[in-house]
Tab-separated table of C-alpha atoms and ligand atoms in Angstrom:
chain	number	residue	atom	x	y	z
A	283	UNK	CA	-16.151	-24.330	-18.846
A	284	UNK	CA	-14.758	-21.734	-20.875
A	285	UNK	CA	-10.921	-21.765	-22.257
A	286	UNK	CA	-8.631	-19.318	-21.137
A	287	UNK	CA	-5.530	-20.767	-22.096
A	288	UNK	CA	-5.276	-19.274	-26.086
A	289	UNK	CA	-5.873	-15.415	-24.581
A	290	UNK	CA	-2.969	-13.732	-23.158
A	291	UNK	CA	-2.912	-13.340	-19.279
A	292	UNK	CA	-2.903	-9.852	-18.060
A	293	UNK	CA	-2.060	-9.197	-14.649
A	294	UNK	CA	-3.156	-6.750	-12.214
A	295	UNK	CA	0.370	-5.231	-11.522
A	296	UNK	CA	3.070	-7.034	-12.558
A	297	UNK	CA	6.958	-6.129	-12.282
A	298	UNK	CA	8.640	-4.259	-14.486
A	299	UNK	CA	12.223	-4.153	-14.934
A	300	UNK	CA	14.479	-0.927	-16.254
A	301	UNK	CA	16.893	-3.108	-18.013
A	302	UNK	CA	19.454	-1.768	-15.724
A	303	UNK	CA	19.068	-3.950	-12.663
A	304	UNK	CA	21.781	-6.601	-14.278
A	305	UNK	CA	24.086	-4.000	-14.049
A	306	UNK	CA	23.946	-3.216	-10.377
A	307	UNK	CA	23.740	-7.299	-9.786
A	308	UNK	CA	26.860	-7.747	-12.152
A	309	UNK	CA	28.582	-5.226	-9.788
A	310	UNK	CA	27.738	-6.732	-6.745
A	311	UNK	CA	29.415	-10.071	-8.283
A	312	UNK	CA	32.127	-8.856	-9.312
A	313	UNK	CA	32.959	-7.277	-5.684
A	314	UNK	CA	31.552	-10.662	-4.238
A	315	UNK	CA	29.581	-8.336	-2.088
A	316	UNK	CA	26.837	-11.209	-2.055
A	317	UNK	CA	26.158	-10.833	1.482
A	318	UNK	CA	23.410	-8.679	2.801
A	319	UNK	CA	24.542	-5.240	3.198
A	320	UNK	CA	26.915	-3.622	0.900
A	321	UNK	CA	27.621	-0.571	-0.784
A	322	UNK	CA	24.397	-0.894	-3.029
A	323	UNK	CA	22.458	-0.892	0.371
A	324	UNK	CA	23.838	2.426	1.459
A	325	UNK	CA	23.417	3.473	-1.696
A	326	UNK	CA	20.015	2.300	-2.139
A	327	UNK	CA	19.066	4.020	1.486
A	328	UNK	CA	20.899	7.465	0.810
A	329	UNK	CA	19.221	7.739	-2.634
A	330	UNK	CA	15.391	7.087	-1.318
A	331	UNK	CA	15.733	9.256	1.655
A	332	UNK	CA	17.150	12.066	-0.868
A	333	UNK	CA	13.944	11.034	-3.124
A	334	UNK	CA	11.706	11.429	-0.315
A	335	UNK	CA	13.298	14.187	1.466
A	336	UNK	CA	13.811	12.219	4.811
A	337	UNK	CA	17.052	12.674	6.913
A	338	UNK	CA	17.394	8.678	6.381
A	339	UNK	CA	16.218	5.282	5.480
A	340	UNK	CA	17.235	1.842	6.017
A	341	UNK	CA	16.732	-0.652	3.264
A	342	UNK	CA	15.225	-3.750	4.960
A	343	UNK	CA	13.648	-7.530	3.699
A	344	UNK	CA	10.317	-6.315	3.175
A	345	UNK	CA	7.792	-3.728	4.215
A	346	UNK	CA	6.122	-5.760	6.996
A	347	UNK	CA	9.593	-6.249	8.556
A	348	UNK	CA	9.301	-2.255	8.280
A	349	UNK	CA	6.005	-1.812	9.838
A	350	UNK	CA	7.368	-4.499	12.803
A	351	UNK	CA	10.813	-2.409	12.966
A	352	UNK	CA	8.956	0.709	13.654
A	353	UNK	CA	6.527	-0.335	16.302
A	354	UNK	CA	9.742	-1.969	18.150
A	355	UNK	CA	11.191	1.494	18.278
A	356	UNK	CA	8.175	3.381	19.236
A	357	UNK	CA	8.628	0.517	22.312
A	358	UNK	CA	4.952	-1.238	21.625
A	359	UNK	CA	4.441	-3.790	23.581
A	360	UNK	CA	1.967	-6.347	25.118
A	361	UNK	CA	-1.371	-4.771	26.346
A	362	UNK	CA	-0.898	-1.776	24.132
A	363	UNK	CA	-3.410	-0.373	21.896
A	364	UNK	CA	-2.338	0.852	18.147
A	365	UNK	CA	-5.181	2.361	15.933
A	366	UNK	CA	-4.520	1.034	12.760
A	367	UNK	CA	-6.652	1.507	9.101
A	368	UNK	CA	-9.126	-1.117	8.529
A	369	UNK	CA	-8.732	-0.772	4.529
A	370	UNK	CA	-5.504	-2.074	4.051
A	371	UNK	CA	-3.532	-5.342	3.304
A	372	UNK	CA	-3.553	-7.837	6.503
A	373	UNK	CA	0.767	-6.879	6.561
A	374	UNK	CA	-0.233	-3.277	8.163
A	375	UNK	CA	-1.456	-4.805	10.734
A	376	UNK	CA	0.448	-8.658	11.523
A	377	UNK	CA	3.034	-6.496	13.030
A	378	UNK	CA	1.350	-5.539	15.778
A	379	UNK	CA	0.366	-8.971	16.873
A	380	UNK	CA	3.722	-10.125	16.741
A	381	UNK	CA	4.817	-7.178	19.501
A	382	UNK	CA	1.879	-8.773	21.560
A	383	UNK	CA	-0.658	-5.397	21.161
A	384	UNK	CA	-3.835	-5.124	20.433
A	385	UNK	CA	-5.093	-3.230	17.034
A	386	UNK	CA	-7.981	-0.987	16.802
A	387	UNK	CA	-9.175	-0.603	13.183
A	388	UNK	CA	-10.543	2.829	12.174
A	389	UNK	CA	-12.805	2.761	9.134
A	390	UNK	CA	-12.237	5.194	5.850
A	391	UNK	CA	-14.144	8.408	4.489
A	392	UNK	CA	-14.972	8.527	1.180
A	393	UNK	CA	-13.096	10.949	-0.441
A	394	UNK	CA	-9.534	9.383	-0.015
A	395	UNK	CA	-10.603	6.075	0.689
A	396	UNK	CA	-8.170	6.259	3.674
A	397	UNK	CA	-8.727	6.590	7.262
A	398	UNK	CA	-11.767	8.744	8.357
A	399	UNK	CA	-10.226	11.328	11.017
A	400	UNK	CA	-14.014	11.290	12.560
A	401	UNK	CA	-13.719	7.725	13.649
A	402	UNK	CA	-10.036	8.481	14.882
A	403	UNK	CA	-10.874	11.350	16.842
A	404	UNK	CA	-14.015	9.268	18.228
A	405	UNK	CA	-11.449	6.406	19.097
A	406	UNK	CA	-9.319	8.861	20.827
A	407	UNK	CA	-11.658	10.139	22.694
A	408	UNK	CA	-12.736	6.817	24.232
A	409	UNK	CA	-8.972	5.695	24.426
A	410	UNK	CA	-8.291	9.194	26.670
A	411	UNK	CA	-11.431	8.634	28.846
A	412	UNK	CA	-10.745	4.910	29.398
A	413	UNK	CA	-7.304	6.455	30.362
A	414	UNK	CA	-5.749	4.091	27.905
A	415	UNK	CA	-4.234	6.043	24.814
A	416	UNK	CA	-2.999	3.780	22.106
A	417	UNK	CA	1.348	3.583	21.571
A	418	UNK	CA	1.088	3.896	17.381
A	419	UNK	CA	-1.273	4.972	14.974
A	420	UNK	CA	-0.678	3.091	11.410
A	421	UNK	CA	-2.024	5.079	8.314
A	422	UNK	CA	-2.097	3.462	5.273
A	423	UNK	CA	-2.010	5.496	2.135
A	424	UNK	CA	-4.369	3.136	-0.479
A	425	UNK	CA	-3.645	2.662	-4.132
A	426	UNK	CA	-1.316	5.341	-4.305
A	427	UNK	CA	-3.383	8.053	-2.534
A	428	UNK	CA	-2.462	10.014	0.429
A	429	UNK	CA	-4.679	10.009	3.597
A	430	UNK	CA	-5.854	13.710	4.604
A	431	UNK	CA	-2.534	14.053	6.622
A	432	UNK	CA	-3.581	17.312	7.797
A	433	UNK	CA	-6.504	16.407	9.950
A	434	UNK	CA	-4.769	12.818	10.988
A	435	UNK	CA	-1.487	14.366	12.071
A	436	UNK	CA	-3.328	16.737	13.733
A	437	UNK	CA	-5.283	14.225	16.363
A	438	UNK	CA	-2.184	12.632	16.717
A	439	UNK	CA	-0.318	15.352	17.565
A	440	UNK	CA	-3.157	16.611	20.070
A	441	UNK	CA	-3.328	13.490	21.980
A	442	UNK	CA	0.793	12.930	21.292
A	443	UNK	CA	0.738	10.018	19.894
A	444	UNK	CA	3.147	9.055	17.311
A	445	UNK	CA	2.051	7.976	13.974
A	446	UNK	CA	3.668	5.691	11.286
A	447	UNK	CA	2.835	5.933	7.682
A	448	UNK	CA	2.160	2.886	5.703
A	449	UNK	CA	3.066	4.345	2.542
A	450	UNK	CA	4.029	0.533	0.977
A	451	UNK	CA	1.511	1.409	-1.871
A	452	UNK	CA	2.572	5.425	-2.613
A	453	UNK	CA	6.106	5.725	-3.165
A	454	UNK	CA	6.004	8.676	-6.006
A	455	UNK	CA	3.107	10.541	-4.282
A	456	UNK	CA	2.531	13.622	-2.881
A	457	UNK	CA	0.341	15.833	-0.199
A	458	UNK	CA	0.623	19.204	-0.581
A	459	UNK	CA	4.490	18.855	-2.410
A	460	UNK	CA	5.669	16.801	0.442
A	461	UNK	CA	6.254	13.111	-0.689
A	462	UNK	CA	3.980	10.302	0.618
A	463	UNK	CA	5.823	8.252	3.550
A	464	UNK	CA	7.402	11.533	5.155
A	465	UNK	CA	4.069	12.725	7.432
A	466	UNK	CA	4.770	10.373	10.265
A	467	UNK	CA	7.332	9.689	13.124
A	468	UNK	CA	8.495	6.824	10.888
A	469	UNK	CA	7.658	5.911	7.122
A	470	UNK	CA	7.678	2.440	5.122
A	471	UNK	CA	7.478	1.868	1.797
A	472	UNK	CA	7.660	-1.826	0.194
A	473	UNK	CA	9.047	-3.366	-2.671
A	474	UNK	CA	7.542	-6.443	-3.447
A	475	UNK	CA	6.621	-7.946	-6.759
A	476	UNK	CA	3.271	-6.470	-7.113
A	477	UNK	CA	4.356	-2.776	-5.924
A	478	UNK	CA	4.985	0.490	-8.731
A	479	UNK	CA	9.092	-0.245	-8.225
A	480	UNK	CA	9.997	-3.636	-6.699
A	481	UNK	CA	13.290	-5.270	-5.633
A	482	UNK	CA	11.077	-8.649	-5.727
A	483	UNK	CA	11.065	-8.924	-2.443
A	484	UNK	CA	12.222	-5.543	0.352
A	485	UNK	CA	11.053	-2.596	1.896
A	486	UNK	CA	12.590	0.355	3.248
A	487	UNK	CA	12.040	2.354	6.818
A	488	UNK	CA	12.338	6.209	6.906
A	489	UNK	CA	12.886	8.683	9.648
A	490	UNK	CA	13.794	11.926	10.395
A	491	UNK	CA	15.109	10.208	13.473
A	492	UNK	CA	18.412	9.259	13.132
A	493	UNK	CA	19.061	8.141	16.293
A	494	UNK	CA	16.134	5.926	16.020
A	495	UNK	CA	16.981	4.624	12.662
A	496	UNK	CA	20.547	3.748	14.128
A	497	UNK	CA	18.449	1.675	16.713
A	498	UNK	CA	16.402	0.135	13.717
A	499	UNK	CA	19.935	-0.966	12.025
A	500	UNK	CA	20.468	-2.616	15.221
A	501	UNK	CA	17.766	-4.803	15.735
A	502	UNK	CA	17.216	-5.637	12.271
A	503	UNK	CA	20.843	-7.112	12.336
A	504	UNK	CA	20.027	-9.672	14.991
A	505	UNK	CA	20.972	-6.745	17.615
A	506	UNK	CA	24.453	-7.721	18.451
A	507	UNK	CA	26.317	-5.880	20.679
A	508	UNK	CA	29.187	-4.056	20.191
A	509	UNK	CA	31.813	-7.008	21.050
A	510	UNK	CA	34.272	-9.013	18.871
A	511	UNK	CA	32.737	-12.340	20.060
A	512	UNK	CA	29.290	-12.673	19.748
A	513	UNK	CA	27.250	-10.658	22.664
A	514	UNK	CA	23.209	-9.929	22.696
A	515	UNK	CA	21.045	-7.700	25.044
A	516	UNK	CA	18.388	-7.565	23.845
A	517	UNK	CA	16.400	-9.397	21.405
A	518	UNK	CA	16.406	-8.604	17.294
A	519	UNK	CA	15.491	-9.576	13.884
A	520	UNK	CA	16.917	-10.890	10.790
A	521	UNK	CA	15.660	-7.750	8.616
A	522	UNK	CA	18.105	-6.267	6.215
A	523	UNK	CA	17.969	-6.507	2.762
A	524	UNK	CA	20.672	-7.659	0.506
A	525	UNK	CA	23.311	-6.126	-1.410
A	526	UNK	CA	21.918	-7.961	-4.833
A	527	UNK	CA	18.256	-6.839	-4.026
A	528	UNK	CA	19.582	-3.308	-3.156
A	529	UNK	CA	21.160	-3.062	-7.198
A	530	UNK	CA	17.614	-3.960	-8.440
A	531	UNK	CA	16.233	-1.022	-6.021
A	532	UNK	CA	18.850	1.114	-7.390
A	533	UNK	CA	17.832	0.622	-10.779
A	534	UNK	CA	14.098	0.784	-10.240
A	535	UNK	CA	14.295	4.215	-8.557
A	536	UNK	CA	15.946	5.816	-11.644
A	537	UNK	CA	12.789	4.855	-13.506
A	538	UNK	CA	10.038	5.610	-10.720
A	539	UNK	CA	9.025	9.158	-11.931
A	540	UNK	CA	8.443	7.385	-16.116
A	541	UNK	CA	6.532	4.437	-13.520
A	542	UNK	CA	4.495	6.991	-12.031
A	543	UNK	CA	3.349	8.440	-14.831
A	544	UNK	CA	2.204	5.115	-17.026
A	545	UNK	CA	0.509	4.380	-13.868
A	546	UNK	CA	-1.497	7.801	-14.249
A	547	UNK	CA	-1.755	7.664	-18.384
A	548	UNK	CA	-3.452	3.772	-17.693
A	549	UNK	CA	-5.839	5.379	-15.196
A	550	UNK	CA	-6.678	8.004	-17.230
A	551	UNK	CA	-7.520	5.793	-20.147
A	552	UNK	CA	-10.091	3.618	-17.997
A	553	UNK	CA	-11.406	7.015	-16.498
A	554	UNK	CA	-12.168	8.381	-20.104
A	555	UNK	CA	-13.028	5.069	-22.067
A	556	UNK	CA	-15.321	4.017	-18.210
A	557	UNK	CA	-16.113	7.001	-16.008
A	558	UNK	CA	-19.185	8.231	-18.328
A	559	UNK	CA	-20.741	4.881	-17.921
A	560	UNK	CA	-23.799	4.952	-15.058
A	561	UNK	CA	-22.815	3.799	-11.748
A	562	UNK	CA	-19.255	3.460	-12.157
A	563	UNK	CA	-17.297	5.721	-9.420
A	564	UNK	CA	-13.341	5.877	-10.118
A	565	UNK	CA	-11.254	6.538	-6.517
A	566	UNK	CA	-10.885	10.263	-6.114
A	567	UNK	CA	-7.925	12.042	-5.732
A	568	UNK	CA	-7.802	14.664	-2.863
A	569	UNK	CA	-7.076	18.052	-3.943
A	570	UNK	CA	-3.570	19.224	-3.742
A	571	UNK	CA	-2.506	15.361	-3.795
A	572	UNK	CA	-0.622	13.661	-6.376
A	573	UNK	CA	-1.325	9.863	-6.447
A	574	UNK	CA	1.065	7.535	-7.782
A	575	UNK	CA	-2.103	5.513	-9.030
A	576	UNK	CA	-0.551	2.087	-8.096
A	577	UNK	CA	-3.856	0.707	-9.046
A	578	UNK	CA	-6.773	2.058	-11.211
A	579	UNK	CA	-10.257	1.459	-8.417
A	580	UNK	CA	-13.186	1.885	-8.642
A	581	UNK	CA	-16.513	1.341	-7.526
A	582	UNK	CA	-19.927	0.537	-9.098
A	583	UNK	CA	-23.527	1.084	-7.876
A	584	UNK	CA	-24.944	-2.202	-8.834
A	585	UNK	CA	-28.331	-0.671	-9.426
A	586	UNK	CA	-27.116	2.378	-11.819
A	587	UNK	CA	-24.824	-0.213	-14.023
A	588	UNK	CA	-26.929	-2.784	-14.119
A	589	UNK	CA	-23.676	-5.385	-13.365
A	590	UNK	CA	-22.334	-5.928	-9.937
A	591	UNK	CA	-18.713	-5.876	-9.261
A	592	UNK	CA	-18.558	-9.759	-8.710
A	593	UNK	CA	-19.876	-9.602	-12.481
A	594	UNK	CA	-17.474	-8.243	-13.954
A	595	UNK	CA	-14.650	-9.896	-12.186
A	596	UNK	CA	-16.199	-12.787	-13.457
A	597	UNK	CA	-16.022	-11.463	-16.941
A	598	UNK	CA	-12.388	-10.441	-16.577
A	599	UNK	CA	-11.530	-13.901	-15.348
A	600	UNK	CA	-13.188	-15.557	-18.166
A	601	UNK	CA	-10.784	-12.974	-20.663
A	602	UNK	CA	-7.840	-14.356	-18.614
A	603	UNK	CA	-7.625	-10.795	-16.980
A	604	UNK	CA	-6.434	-10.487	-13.742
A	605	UNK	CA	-8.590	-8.148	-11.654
A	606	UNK	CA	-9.681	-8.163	-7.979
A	607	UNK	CA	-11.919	-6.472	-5.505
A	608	UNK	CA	-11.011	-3.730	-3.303
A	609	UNK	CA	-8.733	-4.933	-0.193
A	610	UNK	CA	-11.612	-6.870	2.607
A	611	UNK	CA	-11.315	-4.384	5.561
A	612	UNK	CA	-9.600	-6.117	8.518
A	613	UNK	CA	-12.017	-6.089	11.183
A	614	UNK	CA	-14.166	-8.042	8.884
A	615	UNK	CA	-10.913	-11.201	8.649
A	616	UNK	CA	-11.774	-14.076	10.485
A	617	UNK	CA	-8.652	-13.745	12.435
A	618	UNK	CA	-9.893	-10.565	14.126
A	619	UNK	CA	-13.402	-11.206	15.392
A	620	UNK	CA	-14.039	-9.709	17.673
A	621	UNK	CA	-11.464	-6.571	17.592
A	622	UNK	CA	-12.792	-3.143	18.100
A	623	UNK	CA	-13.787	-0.828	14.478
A	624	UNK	CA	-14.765	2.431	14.314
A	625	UNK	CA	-17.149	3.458	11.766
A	626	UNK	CA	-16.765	6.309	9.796
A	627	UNK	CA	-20.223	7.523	11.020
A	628	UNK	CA	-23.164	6.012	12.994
A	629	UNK	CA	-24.975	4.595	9.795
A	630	UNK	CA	-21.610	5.321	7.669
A	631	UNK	CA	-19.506	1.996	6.861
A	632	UNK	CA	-17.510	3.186	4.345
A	633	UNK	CA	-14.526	0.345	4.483
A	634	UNK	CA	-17.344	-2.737	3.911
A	635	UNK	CA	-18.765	-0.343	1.292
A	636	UNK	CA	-15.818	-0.234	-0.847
A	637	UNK	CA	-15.031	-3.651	-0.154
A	638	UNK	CA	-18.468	-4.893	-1.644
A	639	UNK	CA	-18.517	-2.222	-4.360
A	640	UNK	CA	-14.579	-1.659	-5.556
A	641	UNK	CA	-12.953	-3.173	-8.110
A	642	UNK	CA	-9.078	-2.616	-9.296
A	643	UNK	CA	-8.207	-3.006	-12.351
A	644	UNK	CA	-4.996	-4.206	-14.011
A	645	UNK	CA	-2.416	-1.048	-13.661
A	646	UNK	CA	0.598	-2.081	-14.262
A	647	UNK	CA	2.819	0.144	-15.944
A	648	UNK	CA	3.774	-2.691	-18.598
A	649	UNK	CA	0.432	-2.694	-19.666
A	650	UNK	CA	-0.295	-2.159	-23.617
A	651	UNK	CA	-2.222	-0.178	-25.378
A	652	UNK	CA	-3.706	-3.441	-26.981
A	653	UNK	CA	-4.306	-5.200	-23.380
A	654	UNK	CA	-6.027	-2.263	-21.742
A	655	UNK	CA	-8.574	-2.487	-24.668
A	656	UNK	CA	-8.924	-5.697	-24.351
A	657	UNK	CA	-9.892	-4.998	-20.217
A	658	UNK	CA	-12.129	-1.611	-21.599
A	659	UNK	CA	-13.966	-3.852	-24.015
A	660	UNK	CA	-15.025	-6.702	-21.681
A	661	UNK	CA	-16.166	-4.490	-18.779
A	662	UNK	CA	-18.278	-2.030	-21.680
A	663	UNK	CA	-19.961	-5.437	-23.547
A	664	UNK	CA	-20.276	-6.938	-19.611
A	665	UNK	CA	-22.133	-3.526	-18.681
A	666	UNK	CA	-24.097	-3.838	-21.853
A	667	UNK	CA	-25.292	-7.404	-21.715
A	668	UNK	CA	-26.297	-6.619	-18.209
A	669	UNK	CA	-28.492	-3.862	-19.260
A	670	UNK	CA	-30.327	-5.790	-22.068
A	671	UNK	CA	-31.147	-8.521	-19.406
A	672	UNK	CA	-32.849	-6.286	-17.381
A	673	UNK	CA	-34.421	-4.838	-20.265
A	674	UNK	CA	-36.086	-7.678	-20.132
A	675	UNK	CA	-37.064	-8.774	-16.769
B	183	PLP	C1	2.459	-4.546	0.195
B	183	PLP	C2	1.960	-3.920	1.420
B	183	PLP	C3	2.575	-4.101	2.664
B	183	PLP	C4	3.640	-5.113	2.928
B	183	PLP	O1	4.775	-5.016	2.178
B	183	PLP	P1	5.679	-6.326	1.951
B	183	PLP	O2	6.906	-5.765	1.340
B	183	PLP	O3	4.919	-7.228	1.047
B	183	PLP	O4	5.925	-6.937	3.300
B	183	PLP	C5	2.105	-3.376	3.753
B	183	PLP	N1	1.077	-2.532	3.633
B	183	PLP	C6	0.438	-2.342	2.469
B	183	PLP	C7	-0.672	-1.364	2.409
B	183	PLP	C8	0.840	-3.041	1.327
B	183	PLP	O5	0.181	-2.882	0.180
């Protein structure tokens, strides 16, 4: 056993505060606006949807309960189909188990890691000749980088089916100048603890829709009719976030753009200090896209490094570094045997690729100069170690 305890923990992404967030909470006191919605909530909402360039946005408890909020609107419901990413966090898809449908996961492509528009179009096509078209399709922007919106919005639009972009990971990006979140019928971002700006714990859903985002305000407020006693007819959700969380939001957006960019300067440190090393494959970044970089991945050919991923992870634990492999694709979960994938190509698995080959590294934008060499070092004497064993052998 090796102790970790005298070497500093460094954390994949961890949050990182302006300084100003007391401020906004101190406000929100001193109004006693405690309760959840206040002015920091509208303010919160108008100042992301101006960020984004959406008509509107409501600020809501997480990004799940944003996923869930949009699927409700879109009206899915049991014994629907909704074509979903397979590369993602389990949260882009819970949500459309709890409406009662049934998710179809579509694998990646290689160059934006993101969903393969072959194996859409190839789901479509079986979906139209079944005679069964899916409600939803959820794309989920990875690590910061845009899916090829283009092609996706395009299949959608062909078979007119609505699309929602999971965009919890990209706030700050961009496709073609037009910010990540903004491609689809409905957008959600999330602000957890882990994400590049976080209100610990909140989300937001965006829309060009108004009319549909006055519906979302709706149900996420327990959907109470318009009565002085209390009236419901229909069935909602406890979902909106609160005036205190709102105040940290507030403060973390002022700061996003300086976020994005440590985010970038960390990956381009690991890409010049790593990339030139054999095997090791950083995530690409699609021409004309701007990636907010959330997380620095990567992915290395076993053979050509001499170290497999599980290696170095290994390694990194050992240096009480916190690093992790690439998100496990969710038609390989246990909890959804059994649901129909569609592979990027016959022979072409690129999701359970990634997943055995990726890495991410620690990203956050608090990271030092001092810690990322630390992280550089390990994985360069870890590459080397492995090459003078097999030197050997
Ligand atoms: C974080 C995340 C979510 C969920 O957001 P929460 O705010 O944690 O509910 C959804 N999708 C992706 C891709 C995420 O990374």
């Amino acid at each position: 056993m090796i102790n970790t305890t005298y070497k500093k923990r460094v954390f994949l992404s961890s949050p990182h505060m302006s300084g100003d967030e007391l401020r906004y909470i101190k406000e929100a006191f001193d109004t006693n606006w405690i309760a959840p919605l206040g002015p920091n909530v509208d303010e919160f909402e108008k100042e992301i949807a101006e960020y984004v360039g959406a008509n509107e946005a409501v600020a809501v408890s997480s990004g799940t309960a944003a996923i869930h909020l949009a699927l409700s609107l879109l009206n899915v419901k049991k014994g629907d189909k909704v074509f979903c990413s397979s590369l993602t966090f389990i949260a882009s898809a819970n949500p459309i188990i709890y409406q009662g449908a049934e998710p179809v996961f579509i694998d990646s492509e290689p160059v934006t890691w993101n969903m393969s528009p072959d194996a859409l179009e190839k789901a479509f096509k079986d979906a139209s000749d079944e005679g069964n078209l899916p409600k939803a399709v959820i794309v989920v922007n990875l690590y910061g980088q845009s899916a090829k919106m283009d092609e996706i919005t395009s299949i959608c639009d062909h078979y007119n089916v609505p699309m929602i972009e999971d965009a919890a990971e990209s706030i700050g990006s961009t496709y073609k100048g037009k910010a990540s979140g903004t491609f689809g019928q409905f957008g959600i971002y999330s602000f957890n603890g882990n994400k590049i700006i976080t209100t610990s714990s909140g989300g937001m859903l965006i829309s060009n829709d108004t009319g549909a985002l006055k519906k979302a305000r709706f149900l996420a407020t327990q959907a109470r009719d318009p009565a002085p006693h209390y009236q419901h007819s229909n069935i909602g959700f406890n979902y909106r976030m609160s005036n205190i969380l709102a105040g940290v939001g507030r403060a973390q957006l002022r700061v996003l753009d300086e976020r994005v960019k440590a985010r970038r300067n960390i990956f381009n440190r690991y890409y010049q200090e790593l990339a030139n090393l054999p095997g090791f494959y950083f995530m690409p970044e699609l021409e004309n896209t701007f990636s907010n970089r959330w997380l620095t991945a990567l992915t290395i050919n076993e053979e050509e490094a001499g170290v497999s991923v599980g290696e170095l992870l290994k390694a990194l634990t050992e240096e009480n570094i916190e690093a992790r492999p690439v998100w496990k694709p969710l038609h390989m979960q246990p909890i959804f045997q059994g649901v129909k994938y569609y592979p990027h190509g016959e022979n072409e698995n690129i999701s359970e690729y990634l997943f055995i080959n990726g890495i991410c590294l620690p990203s956050g934008s608090n990271l030092n100069e001092d810690d990322q060499t630390r992280i550089i070092n390990c994985i360069k004497d870890t590459v080397s170690i492995g090459n003078e064993r097999k030197r050997y052998v």
